[in-house]
Short mmCIF file of C-alpha atoms in Angstrom, two decimals:
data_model
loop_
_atom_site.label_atom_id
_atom_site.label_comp_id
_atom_site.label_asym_id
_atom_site.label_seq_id
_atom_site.Cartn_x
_atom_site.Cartn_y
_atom_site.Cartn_z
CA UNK A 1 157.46 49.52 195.50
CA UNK A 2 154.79 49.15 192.78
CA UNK A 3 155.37 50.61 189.30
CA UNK A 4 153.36 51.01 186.14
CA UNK A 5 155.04 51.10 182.87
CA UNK A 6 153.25 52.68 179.70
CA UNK A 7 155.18 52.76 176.44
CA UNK A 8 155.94 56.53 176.52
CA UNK A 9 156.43 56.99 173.37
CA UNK A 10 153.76 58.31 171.06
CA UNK A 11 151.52 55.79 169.27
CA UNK A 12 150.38 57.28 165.89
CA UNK A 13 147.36 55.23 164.06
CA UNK A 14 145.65 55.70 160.57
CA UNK A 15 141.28 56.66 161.26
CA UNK A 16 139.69 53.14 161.29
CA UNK A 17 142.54 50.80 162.54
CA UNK A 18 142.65 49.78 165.81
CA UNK A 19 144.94 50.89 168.67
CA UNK A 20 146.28 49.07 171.36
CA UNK A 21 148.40 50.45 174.34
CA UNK A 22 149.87 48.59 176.76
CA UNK A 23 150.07 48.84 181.00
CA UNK A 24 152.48 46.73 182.42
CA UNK A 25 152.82 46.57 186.48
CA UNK A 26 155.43 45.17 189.10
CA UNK A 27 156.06 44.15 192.65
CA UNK A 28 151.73 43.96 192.97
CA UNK A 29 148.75 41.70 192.02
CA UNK A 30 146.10 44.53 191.96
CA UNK A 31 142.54 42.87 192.25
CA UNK A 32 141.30 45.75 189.83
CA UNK A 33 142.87 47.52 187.27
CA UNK A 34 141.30 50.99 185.80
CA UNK A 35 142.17 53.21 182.51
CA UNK A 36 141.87 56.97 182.26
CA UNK A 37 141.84 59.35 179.09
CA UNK A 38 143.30 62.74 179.95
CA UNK A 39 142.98 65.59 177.40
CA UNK A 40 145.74 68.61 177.03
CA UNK A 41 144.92 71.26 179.34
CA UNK A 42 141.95 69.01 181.30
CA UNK A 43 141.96 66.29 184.29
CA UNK A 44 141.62 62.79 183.83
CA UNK A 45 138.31 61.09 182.91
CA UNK A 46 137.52 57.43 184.12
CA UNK A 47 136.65 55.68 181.64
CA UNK A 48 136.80 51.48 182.06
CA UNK A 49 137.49 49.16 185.54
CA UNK A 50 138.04 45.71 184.83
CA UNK A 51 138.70 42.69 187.82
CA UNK A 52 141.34 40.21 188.35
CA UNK A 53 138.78 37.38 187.87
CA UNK A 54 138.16 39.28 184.64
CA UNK A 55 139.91 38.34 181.26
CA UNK A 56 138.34 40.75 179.40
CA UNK A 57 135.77 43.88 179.80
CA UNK A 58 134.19 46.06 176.90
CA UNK A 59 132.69 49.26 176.64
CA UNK A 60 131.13 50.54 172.88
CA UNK A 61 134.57 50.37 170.83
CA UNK A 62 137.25 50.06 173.96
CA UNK A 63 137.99 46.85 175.30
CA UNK A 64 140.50 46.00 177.75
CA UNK A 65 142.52 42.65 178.93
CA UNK A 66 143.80 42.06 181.89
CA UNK A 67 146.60 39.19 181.96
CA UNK A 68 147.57 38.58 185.84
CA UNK A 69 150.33 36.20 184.95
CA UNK A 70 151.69 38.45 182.36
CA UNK A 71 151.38 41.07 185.01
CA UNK A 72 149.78 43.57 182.08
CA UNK A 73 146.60 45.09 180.55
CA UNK A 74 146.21 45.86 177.03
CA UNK A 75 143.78 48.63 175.78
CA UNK A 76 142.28 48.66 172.71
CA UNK A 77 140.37 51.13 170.89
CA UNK A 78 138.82 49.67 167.57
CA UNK A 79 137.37 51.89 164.59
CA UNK A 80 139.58 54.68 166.02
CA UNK A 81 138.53 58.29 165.08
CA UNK A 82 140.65 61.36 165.37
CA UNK A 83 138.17 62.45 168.36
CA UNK A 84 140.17 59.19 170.06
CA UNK A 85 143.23 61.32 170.02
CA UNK A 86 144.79 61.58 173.46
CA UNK A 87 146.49 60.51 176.41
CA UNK A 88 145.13 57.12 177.92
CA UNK A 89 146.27 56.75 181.24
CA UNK A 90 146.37 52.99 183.19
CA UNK A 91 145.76 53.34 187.23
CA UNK A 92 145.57 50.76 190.20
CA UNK A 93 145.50 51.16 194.05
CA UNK A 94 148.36 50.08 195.47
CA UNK A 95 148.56 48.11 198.81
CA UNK A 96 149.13 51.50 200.67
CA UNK A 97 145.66 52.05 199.27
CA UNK A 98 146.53 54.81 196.76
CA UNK A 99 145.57 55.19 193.41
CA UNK A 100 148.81 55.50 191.52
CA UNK A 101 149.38 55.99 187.68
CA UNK A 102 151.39 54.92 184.51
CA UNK A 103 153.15 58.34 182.48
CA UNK A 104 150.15 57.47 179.95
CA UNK A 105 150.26 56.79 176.13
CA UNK A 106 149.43 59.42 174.16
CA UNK A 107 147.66 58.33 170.88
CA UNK A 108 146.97 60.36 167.87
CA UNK A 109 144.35 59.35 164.94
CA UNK A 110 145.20 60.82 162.20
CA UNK A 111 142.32 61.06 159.57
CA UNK B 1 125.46 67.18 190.41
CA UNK B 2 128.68 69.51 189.60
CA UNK B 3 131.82 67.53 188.79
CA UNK B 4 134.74 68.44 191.02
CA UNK B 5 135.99 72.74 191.12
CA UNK B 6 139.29 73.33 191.05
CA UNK B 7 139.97 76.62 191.28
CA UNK B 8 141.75 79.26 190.20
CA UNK B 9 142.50 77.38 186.99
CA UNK B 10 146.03 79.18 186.21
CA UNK B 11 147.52 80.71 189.10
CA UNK B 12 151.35 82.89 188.96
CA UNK B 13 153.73 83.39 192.03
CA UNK B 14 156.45 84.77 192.59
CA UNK B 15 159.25 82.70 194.01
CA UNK B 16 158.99 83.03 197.90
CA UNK B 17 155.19 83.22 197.43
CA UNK B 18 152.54 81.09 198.89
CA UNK B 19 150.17 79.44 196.49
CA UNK B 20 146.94 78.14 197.89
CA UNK B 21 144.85 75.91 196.14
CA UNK B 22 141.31 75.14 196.02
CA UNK B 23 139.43 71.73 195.33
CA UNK B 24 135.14 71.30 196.16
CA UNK B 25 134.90 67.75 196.09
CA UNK B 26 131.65 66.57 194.30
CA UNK B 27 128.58 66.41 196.33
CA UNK B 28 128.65 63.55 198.66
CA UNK B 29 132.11 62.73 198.13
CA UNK B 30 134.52 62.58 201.57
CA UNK B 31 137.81 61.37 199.86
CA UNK B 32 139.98 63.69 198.28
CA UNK B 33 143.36 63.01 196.45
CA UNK B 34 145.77 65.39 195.27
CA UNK B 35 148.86 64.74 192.08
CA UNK B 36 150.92 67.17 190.30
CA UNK B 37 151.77 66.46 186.98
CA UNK B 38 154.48 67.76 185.27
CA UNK B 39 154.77 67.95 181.41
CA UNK B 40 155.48 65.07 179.75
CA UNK B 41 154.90 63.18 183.04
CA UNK B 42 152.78 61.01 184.60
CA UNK B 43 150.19 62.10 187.52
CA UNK B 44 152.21 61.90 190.99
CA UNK B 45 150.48 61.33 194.40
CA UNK B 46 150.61 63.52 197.17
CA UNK B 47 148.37 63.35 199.04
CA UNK B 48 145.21 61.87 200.32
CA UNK B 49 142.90 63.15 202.95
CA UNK B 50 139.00 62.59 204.17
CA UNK B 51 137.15 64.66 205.98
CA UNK B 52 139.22 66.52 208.50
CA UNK B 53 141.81 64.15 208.16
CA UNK B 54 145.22 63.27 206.17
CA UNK B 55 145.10 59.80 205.47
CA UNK B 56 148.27 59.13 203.63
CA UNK B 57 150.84 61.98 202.77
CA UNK B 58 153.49 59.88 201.65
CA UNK B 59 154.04 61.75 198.17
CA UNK B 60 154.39 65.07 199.61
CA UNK B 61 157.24 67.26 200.29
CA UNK B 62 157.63 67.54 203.91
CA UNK B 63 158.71 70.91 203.61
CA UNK B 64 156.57 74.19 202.45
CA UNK B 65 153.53 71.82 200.86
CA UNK B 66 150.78 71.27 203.32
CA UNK B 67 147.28 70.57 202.89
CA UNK B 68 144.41 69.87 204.58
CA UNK B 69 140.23 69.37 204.18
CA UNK B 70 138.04 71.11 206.62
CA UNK B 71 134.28 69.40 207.82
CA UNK B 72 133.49 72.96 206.36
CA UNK B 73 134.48 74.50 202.90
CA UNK B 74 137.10 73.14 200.20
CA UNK B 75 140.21 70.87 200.68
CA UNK B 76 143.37 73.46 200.25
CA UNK B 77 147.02 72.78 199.00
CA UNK B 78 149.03 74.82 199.88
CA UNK B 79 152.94 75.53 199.10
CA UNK B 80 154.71 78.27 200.84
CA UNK B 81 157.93 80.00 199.69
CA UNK B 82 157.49 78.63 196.12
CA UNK B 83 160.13 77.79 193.64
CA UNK B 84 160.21 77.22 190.01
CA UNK B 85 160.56 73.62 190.34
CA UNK B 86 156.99 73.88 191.70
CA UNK B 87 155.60 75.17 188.75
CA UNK B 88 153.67 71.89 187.72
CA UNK B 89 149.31 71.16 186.71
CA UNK B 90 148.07 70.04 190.20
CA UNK B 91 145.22 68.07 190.30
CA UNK B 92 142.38 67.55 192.71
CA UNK B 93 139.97 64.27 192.36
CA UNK B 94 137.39 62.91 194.89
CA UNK B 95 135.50 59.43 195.28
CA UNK B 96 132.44 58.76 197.27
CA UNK B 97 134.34 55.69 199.09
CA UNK B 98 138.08 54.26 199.34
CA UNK B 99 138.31 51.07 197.68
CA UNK B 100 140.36 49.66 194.58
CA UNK B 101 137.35 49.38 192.21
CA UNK B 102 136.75 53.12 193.66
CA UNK B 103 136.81 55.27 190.09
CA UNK B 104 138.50 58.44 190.57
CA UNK B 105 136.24 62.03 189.77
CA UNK B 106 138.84 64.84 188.51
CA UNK B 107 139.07 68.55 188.38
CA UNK B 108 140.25 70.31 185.76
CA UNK B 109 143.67 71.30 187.10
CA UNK B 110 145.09 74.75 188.67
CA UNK B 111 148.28 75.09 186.64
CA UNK B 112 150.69 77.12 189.09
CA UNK B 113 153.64 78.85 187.32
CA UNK B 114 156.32 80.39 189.47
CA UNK B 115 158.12 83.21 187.95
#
C-alpha cells in the first residue's frame, strides 16, 4: 500500500534561517503532491500543490521540490518567523483516490 | 462563503454512548472526507462520501462507526457504544470535485473524549 514518511521528530530552527522538512513516499508515483500546515487545537490548512512535471513551485517564502526519482518532496520555509511555528503536513491521493497523509513535522522558530 | 462547520467542537461520552458528529460542507462542495487524528499522530482516513453516497469506507471500523451525507442537511459520523480508544480529534474536510490536484477545505475538529 502507499505510505508517506515525515521525519517525526521535532525540527527546531533559530528566527531567520531556513527550514526544510522532508516527505518521502512508497509503492506510488502520485501525479501531484500537496503540503498542509495544521495548528494545535485547529484543522489543516492547504497551503501549496505542486505537479509531477514540476521540479519546483513557490509561494512568498515557501517553496517546495518535488523529486519523482527520489520518490520525495522537500519543503522549505526561508526567513522563518516564530509565526511559522507548527505542524506541516505532506498529502497525496492515492490510486484508491483518497487523500492520505504523512504524521507531519512539527517545526518550531524560536526567536 | 463560510469555511467548513464542524460541530460540537469538544464533545464527552460515556463509554457505551453514541457520539454523533456534525460536518456542513462549504457551499457548493459535494465531497466530504472524514480522519481521526490521534495525538502525536498523523490524520487517518475513514471515510469518504458524496452526496447521498459512501464512496470509499475503507478506513473505517466496520463495527459501531457509521456515517453517512444526506441530499438534505450535514454529513454525520457516528460511533455507537463508544470506548476510550475512540477518544481521538475527528476531522471533517470537503472539496468542490474529486481529483488529485483537488485541495482539501477543513473543519476545525470535534474532539470526542470518552470517559
Amino acid at each position: 500500500s502507499q505510505k508517506i514518511e515525515q521525519n517525526s521528530e521535532a525540527l527546531n530552527i533559530q528566527e531567520g534561517k531556513t527550514a526544510t522538512l522532508t516527505c518521502n513516499y512508497t509503492n506510488y508515483s502520485p501525479a501531484y503532491l500537496q503540503w498542509y500546515r495544521q495548528d494545535p487545537g485547529r484543522g489543516p490548512v492547504f497551503l501549496l500543490l505542486i505537479r509531477e512535471n514540476e521540479k519546483e513551485k513557490r509561494k512568498e517564502r515557501l517553496k517546495v521540490t518535488f523529486d519523482t526519482t527520489l520518490k520525495q518532496s522537500l519543503f522549505h520555509i526561508t526567513a522563518s518567523q516564530p509565526a511559522d511555528s507548527a505542524t506541516y503536513l505532506c498529502a497525496l491521493y492515492n490510486q484508491g483516490g483518497k487523500l492520505i497523509f504523512g504524521q507531519g513535522t512539527e517545526l518550531s522558530v524560536k526567536p | 462563503n463560510a469555511g467548513v462547520m464542524q460541530n460540537p467542537r469538544h464533545l464527552v461520552r460515556r463509554r457505551g454512548q453514541e457520539a454523533r458528529l456534525r460536518c456542513s460542507p462549504m457551499k457548493g462542495h459535494s465531497h466530504v472526507y472524514w480522519y481521526r487524528q490521534l495525538p502525536e499522530e498523523g490524520l487517518k482516513f475513514m471515510v469518504y462520501l458524496q452526496k447521498e453516497n459512501i464512496i470509499d469506507e475503507s478506513g473505517m471500523p466496520k463495527e459501531r462507526f457509521s456515517a453517512e451525507f444526506p441530499k438534505e442537511g450535514p454529513s454525520i459520523l457516528r460511533i455507537q457504544q463508544v470506548v476510550r480508544g475512540d477518544s481521538a480529534a475527528y476531522f471533517c474536510a470537503s472539496s468542490p470535485v474529486q481529483g488529485p490536484d483537488t485541495e482539501a477545505f477543513f473543519g476545525q475538529g470535534t474532539r470526542l473524549t470518552v470517559v
